[in-house]
Short mmCIF file of C-alpha atoms in Angstrom, two decimals:
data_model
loop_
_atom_site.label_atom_id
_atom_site.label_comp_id
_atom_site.label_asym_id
_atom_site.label_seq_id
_atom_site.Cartn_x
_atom_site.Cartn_y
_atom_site.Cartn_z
CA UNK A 23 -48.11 -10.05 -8.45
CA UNK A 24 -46.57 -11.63 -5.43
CA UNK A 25 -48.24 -10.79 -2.04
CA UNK A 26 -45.72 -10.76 1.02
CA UNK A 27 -45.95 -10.56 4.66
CA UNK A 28 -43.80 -8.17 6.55
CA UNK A 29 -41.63 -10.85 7.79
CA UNK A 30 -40.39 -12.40 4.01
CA UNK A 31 -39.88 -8.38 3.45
CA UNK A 32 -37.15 -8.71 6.80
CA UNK A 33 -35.72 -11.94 5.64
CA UNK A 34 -34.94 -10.97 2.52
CA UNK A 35 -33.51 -7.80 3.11
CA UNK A 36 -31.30 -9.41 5.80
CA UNK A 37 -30.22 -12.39 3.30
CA UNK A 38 -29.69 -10.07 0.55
CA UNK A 39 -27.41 -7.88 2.42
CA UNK A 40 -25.54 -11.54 3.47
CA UNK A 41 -26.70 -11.22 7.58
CA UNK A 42 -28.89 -14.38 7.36
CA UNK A 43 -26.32 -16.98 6.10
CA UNK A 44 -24.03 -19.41 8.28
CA UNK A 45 -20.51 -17.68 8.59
CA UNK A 46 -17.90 -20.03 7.26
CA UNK A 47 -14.19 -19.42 7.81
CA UNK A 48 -13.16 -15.67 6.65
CA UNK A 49 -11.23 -15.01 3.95
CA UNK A 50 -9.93 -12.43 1.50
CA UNK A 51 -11.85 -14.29 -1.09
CA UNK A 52 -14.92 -14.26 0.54
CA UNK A 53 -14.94 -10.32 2.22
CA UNK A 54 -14.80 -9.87 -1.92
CA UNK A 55 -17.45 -11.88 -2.25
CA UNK A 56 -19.78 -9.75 -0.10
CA UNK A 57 -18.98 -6.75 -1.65
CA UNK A 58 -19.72 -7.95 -4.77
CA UNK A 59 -23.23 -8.61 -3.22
CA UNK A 60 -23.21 -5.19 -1.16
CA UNK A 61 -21.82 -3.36 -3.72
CA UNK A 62 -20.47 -0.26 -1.49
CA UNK A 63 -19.13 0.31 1.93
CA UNK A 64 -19.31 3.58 3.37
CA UNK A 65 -16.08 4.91 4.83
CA UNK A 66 -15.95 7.40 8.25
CA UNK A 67 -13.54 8.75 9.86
CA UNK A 68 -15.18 8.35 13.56
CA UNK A 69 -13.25 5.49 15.51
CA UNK A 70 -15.84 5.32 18.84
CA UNK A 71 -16.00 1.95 18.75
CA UNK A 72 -14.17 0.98 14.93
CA UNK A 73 -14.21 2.53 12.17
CA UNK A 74 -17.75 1.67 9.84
CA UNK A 75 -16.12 -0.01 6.89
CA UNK A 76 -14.55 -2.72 9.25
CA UNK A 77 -17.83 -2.87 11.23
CA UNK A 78 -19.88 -4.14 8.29
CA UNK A 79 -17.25 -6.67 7.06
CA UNK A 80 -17.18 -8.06 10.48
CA UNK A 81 -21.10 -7.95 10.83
CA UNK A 82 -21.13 -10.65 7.78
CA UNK A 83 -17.49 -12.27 7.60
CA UNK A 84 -17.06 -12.42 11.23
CA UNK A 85 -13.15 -11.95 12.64
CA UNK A 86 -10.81 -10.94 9.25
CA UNK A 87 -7.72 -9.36 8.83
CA UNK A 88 -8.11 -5.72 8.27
CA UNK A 89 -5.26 -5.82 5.67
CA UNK A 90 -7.82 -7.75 3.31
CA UNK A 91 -9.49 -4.75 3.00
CA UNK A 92 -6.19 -2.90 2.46
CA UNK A 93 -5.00 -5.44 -0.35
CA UNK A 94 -8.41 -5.40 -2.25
CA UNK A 95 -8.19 -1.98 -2.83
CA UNK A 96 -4.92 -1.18 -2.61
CA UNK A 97 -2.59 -3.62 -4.20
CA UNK A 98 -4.71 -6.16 -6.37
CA UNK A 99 -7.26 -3.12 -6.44
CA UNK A 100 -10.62 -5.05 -7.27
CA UNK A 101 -11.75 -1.76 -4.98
CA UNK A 102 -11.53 1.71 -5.03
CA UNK A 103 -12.77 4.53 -3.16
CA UNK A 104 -15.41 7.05 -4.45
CA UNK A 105 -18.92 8.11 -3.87
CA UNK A 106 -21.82 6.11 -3.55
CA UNK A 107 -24.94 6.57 -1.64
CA UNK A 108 -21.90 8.64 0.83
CA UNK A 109 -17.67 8.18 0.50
CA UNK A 110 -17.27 4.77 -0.17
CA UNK A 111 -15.62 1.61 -1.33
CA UNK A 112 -16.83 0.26 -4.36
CA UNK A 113 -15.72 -2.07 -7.13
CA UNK A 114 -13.55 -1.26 -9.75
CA UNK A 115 -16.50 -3.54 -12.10
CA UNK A 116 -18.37 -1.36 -11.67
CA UNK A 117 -16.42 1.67 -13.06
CA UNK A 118 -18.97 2.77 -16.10
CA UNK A 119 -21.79 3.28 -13.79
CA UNK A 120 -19.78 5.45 -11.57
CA UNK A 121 -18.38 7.12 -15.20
CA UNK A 122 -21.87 8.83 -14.67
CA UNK A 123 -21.27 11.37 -12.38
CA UNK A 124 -17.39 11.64 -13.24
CA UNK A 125 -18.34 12.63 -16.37
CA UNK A 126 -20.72 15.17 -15.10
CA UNK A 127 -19.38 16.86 -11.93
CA UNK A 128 -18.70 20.34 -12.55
CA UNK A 129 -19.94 20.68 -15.43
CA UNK A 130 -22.96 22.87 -14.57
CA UNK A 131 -21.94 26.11 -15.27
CA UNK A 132 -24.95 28.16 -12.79
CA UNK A 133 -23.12 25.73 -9.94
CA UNK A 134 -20.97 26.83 -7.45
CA UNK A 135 -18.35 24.04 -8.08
CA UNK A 136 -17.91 24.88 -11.74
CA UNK A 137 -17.68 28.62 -11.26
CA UNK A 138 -14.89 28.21 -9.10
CA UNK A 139 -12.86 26.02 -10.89
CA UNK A 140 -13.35 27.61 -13.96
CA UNK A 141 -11.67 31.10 -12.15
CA UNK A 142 -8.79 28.41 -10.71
CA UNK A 143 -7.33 27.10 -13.35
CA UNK A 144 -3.71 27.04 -12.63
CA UNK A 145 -4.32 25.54 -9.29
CA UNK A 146 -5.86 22.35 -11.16
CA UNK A 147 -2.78 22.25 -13.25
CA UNK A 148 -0.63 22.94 -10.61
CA UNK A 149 -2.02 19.84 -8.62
CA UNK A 150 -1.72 17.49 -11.50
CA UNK A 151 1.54 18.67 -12.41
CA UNK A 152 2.59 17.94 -8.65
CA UNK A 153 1.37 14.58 -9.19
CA UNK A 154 2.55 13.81 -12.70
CA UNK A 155 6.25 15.02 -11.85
CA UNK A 156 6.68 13.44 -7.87
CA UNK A 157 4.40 10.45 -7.73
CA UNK A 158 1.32 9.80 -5.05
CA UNK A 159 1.69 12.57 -2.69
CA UNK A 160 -0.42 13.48 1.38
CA UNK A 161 -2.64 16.16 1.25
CA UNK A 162 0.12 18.08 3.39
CA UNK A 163 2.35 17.84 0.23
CA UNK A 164 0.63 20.68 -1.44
CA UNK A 165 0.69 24.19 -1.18
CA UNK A 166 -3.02 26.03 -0.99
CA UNK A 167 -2.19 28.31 -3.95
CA UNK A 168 -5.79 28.91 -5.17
CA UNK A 169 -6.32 31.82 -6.79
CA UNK A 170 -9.65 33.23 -5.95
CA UNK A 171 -11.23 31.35 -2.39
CA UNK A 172 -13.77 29.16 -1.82
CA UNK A 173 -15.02 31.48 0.71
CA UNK A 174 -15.65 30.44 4.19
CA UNK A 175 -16.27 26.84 5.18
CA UNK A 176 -16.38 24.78 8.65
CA UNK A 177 -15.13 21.36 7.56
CA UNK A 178 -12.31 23.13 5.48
CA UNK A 179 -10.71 25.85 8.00
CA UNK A 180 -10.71 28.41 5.29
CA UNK A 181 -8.43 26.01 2.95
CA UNK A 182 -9.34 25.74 -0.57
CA UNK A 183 -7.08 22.52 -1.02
CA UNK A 184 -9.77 19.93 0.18
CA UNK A 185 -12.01 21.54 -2.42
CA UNK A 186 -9.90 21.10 -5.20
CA UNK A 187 -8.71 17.23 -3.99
CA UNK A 188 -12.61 16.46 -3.69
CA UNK A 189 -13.04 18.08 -7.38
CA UNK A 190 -10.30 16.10 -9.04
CA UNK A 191 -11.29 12.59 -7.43
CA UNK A 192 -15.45 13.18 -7.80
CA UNK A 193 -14.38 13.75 -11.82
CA UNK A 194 -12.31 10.91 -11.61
CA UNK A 195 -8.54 12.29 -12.41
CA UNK A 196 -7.31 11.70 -9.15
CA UNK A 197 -7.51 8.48 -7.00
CA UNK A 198 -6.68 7.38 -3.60
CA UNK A 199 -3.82 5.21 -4.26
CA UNK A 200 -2.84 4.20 -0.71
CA UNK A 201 -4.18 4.69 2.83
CA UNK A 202 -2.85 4.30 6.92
CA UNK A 203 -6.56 5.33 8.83
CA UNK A 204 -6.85 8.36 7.88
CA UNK A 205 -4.17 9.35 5.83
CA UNK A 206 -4.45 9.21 2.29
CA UNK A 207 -1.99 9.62 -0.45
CA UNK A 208 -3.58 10.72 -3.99
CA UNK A 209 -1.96 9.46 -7.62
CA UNK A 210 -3.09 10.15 -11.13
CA UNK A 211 -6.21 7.62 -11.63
CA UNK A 212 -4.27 6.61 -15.02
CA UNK A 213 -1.83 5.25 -12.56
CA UNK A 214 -3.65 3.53 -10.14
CA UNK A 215 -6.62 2.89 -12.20
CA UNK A 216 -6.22 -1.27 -13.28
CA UNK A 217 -5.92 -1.39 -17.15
CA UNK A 218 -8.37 -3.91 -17.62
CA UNK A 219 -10.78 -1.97 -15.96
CA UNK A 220 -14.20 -2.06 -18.12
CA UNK A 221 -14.55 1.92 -18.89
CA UNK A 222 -17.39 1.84 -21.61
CA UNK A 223 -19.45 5.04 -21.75
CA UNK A 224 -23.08 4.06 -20.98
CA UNK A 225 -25.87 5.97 -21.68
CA UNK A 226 -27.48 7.20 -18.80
CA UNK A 227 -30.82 4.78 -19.72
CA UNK A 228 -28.07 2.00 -19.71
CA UNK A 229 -26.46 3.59 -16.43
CA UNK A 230 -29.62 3.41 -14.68
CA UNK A 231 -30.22 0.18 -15.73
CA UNK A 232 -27.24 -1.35 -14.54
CA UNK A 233 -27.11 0.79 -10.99
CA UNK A 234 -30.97 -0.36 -10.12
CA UNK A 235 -30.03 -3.98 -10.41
CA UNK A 236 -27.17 -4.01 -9.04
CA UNK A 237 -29.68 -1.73 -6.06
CA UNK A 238 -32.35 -4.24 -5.64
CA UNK A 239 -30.29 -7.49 -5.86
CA UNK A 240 -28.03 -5.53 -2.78
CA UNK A 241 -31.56 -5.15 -1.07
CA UNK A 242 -33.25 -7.84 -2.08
CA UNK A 243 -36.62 -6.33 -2.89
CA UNK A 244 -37.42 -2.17 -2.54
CA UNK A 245 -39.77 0.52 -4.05
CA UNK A 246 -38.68 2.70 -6.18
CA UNK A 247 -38.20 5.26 -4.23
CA UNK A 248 -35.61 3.40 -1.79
CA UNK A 249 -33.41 2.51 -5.24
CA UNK A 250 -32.99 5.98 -5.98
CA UNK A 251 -31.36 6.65 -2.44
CA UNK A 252 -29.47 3.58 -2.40
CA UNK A 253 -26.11 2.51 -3.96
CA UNK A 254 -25.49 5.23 -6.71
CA UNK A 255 -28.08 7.45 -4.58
CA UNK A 256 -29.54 10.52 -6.62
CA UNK A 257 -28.06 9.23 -10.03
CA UNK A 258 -30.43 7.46 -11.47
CA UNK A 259 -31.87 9.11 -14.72
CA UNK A 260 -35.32 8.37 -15.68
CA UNK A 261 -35.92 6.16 -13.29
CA UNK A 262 -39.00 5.73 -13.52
CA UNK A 263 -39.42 5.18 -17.27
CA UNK A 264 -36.56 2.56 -17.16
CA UNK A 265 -38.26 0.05 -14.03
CA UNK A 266 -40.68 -1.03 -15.99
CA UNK A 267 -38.73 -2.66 -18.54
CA UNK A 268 -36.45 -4.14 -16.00
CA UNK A 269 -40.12 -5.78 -14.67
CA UNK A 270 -41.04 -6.88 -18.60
CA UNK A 271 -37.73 -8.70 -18.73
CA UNK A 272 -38.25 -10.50 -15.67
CA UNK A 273 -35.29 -9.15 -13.33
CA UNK A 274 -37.71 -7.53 -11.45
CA UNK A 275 -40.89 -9.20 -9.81
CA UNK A 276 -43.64 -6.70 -8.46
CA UNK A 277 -44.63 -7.53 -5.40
CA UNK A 278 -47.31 -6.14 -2.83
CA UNK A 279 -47.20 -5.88 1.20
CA UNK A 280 -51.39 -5.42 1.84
CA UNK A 281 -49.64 -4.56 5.95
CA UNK A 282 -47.65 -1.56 4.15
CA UNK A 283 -50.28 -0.33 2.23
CA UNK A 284 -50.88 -0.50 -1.72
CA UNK A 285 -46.96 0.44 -2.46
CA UNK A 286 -45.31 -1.65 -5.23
CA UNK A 287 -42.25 -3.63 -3.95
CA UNK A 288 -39.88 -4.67 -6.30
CA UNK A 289 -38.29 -8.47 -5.74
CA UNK A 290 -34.81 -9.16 -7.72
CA UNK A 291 -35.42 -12.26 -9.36
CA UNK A 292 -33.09 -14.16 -7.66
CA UNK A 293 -34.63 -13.91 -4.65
CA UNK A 294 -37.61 -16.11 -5.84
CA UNK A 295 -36.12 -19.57 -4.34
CA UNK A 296 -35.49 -17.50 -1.28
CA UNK A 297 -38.93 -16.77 -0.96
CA UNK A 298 -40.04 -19.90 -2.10
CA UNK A 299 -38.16 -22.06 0.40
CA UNK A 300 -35.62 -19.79 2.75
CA UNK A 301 -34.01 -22.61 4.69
CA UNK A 302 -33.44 -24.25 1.26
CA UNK A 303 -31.90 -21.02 -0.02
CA UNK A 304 -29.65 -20.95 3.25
CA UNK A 305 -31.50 -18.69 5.53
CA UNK A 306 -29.29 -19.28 8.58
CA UNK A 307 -30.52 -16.54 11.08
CA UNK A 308 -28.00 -15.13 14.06
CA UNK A 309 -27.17 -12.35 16.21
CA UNK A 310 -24.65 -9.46 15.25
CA UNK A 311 -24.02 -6.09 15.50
CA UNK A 312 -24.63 -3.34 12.54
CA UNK A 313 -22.83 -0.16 12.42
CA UNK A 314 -25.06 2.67 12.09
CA UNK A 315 -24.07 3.31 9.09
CA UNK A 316 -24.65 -0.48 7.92
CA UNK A 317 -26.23 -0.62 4.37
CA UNK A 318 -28.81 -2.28 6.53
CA UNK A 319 -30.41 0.94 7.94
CA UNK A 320 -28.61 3.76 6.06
CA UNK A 321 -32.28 4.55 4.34
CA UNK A 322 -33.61 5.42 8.35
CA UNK A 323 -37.38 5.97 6.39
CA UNK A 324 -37.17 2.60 4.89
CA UNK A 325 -35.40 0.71 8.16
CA UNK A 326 -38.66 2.69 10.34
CA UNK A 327 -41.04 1.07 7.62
CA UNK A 328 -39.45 -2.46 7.55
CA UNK A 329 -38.53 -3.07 10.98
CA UNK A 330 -40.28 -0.47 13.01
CA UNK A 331 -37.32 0.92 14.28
CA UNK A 332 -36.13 4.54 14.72
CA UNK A 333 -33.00 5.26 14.25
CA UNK A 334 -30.92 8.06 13.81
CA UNK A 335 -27.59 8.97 15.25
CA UNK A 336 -26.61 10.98 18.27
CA UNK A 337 -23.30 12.24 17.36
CA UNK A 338 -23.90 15.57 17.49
CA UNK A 339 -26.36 15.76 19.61
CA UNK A 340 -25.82 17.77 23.28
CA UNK A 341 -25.15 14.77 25.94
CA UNK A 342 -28.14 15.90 28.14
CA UNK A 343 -30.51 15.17 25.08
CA UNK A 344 -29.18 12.12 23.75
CA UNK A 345 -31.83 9.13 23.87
CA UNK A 346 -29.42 6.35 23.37
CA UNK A 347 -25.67 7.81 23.35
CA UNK A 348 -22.99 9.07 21.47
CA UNK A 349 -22.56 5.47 19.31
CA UNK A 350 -25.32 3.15 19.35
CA UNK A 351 -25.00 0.02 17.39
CA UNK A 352 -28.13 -1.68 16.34
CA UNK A 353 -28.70 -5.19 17.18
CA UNK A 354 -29.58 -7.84 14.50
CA UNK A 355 -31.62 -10.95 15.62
CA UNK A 356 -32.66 -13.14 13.12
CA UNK A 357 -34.63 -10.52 10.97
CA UNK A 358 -35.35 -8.37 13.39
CA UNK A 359 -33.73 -5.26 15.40
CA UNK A 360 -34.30 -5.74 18.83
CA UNK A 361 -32.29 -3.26 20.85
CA UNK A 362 -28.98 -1.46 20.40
CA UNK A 363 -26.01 -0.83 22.63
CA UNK A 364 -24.06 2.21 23.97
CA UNK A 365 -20.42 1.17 23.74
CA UNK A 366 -17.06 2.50 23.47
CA UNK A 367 -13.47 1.13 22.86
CA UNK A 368 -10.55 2.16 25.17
CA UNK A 369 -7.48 1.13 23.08
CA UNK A 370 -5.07 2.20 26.08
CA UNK A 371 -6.66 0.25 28.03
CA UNK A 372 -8.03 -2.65 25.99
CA UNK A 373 -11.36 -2.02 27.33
CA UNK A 374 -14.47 -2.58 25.41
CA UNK A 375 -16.89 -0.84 27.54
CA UNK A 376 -21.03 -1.22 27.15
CA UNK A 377 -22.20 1.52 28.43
CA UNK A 378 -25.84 0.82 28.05
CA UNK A 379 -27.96 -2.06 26.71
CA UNK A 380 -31.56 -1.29 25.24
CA UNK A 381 -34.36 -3.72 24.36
CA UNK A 382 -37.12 -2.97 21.73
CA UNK A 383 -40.52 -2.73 23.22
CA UNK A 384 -41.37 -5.97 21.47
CA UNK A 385 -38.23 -7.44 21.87
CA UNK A 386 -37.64 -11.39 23.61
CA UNK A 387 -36.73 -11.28 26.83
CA UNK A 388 -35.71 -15.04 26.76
CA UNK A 389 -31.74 -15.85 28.37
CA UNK A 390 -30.70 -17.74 25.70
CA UNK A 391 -31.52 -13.92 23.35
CA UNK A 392 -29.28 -12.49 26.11
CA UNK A 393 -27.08 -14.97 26.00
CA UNK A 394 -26.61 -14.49 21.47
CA UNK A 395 -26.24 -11.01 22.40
CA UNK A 396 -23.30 -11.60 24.89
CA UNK A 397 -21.16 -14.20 22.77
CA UNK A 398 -21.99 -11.60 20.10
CA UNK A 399 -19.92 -8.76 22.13
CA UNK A 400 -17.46 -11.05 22.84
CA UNK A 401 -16.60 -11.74 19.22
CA UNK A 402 -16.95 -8.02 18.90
CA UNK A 403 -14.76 -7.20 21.55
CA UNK A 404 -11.93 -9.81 20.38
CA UNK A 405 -12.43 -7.71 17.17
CA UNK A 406 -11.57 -4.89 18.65
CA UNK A 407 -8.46 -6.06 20.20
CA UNK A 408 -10.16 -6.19 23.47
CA UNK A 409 -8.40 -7.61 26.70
CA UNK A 410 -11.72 -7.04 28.65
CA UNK A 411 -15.16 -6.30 27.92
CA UNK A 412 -17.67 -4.39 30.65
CA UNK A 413 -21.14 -3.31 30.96
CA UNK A 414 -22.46 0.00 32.51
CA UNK A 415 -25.70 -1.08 35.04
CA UNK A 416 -28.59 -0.53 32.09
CA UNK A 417 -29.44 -3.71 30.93
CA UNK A 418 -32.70 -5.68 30.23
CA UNK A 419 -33.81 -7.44 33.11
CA UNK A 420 -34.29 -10.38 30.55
CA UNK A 421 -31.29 -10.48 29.67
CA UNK A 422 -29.38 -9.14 32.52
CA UNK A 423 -28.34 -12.47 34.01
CA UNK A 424 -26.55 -13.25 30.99
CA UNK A 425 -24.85 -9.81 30.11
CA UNK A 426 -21.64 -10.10 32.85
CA UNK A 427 -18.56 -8.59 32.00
CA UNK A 428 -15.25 -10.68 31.50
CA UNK A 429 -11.72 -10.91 30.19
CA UNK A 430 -11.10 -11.89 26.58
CA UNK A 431 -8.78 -14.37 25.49
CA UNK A 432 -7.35 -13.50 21.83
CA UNK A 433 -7.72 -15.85 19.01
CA UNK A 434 -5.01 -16.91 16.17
CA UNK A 435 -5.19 -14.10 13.93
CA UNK A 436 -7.39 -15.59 10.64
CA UNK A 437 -5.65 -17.24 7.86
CA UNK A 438 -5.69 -15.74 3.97
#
């Protein structure tokens, strides 16, 4: 069994989630790349700062083309969106895993879900037929002709639609086929669905298989516990009974952390040269941003455990109790998480403003940190389309001389 310090634990988490590399040029080639190594990218609808699926691509590729995204999962559709750990982008390679719960949404006749569509029938219908006879069509296209409610619901306004859209597209009929922010249009999946897309049933052993490597190669070494709330979170049958084949054929590697206690990690295999030799491997560490809901931190127990840092966000909590602020990004140093920032984007104005800048207790105070963490909003804020980026008065005294605002001057947008 390998024995690990807490610090080859950070580094390879970081590396495996491609945060400790040099960033070359970006390209459309590459942002596919990284999501063959992420695997998912949760989608939100909040726009604070940017949205979270651009966020994480920029956190790793650096300045891109948001179309990229657009044409990888839109027109040459290596991507697609559907659920994941949360709402996500995922690849279209791996389309049998996420057969699993398509297969199996619904189906549960003492759940809610399935009672309801069982007594709505000819709303189903009348929603495929919409789509069948008139193409992809906006949620507004649609009449809310259910027959018996949903009952009463905050997110929905009373609408039964949303339910019925979320039904078809969690079972895998329907599919987002295009999308402008937040506005989707929906198509039959046969339609939008690529036809060389591998669709093999799995069995759920093979399913779980498959997901948990997939898991611990995107983390680079975990418990058992953090696979089953990462990636395909929840659906992993028999988990247990299926790691420790995955250890006798040598794609896992146990692994103990004596700091963390007697807990089993378990190392993907190809993060033994990593280990062995990082700087060999290409451990290149540097300073970015993470959105909070990078795949990073979205486990908040395992980021606590791993980095010591608390995180959690402050959305909806009243403004008089908020510790941080309304959206705090977490800031990545090397392997560790240092501080985070208060910030928010003015797009009238072109205005990226930093409202607040927070150091860990353990954090370095040294200028040349403050100074990674400035050139870091910079990038960030010619990301954003910024013409100017600010700071509110809380900053580190360590790092205060370096963290001034200024105007930013626009690059060439990237190349293909």
């Amino acid at each position: 069994m390998l024995e690990l310090t807490p610090k080859q634990v950070r580094q390879t988490a970081v590396f495996a989630q491609r945060l400790g590399e040099k960033v070359p040029p970006s390209s459309q080639e590459r942002m596919l790349d990284i999501m063959r190594s992420i695997r998912c990218l949760q989608l939100d609808p909040l726009r604070a700062v940017e949205r979270t699926q651009f966020t994480v691509l920029w956190s790793r590729l650096g300045d891109y083309d948001r179309e990229w995204l657009n044409n990888l999962t839109h027109k040459d559709r290596y991507l697609f969106e559907y659920w994941a750990h949360a709402a996500s982008i995922v690849l279209y390679e791996d389309y049998p895993i996420h057969r699993y719960l398509m297969d199996r949404y619904g189906t549960d006749p003492k759940r809610k879900i399935a009672q309801w569509i069982e007594k709505n029938q000819n709303f189903k219908r009348y929603v495929l037929r919409e789509l069948d006879e008139k193409g992809e069509l906006l949620t507004k296209d649609f009449e809310d002709i259910a027959d018996v409610p949903w009952g009463s619901s905050g997110w929905t306004n009373g609408r039964n639609l949303p339910y019925m859209l979320d039904y078809l597209w969690t079972k895998g009929e329907i599919k987002v086929s295009k999308r402008d922010g937040l506005k989707r249009w929906w198509d039959l999946a046969d339609r939008v669905r690529p036809s060389d897309t591998p669709n093999e049933n799995l069995t759920p052993a093979e399913v779980t298989a498959q997901a948990a490597e997939l898991s611990v190669r995107a983390l680079g070494l975990a418990r058992v516990k953090d696979i089953g709330k990462h990636f395909t979170r929840g659906r992993y049958p028999d988990l247990k009974k299926i790691v420790p084949t995955l250890i006798e054929n040598g794609t896992f590697i146990e692994a103990a952390v004596p700091a963390w206690g007697d807990a089993i990690w378990l190392v993907h295999k190809d993060y033994l040269p990593f280990l062995d030799d990082p700087l060999a491997a290409g451990w290149h560490p540097r300073t970015t941003l993470l959105s909070p809901f990078d795949n990073l931190i979205a486990d908040r127990d395992r980021t606590e455990l791993i980095w010591d840092f608390y995180y959690r966000i402050e959305i909806y909590v009243p403004e008089v109790k908020r510790q941080y602020g309304y959206y705090v990004l977490p800031i990545l140093h090397g392997d560790r998480l240092i501080g985070r920032i208060d910030s928010r984007m003015d797009r009238k104005s072109g205005t990226y403003t930093v409202n607040a800048v927070y150091a860990e207790p353990d954090a370095p105070m040294d200028a040349s940190v403050g100074a990674d963490i400035h050139q870091t909003l910079v990038d960030f804020s010619r990301f954003l389309g910024a013409k100017k980026l600010t700071y509110g008065r809380k900053k580190p005294a360590g790092w205060r001389p370096t963290l001034q605002s200024q105007k930013i001057k626009q690059l060439p947008e990237p190349n293909p």
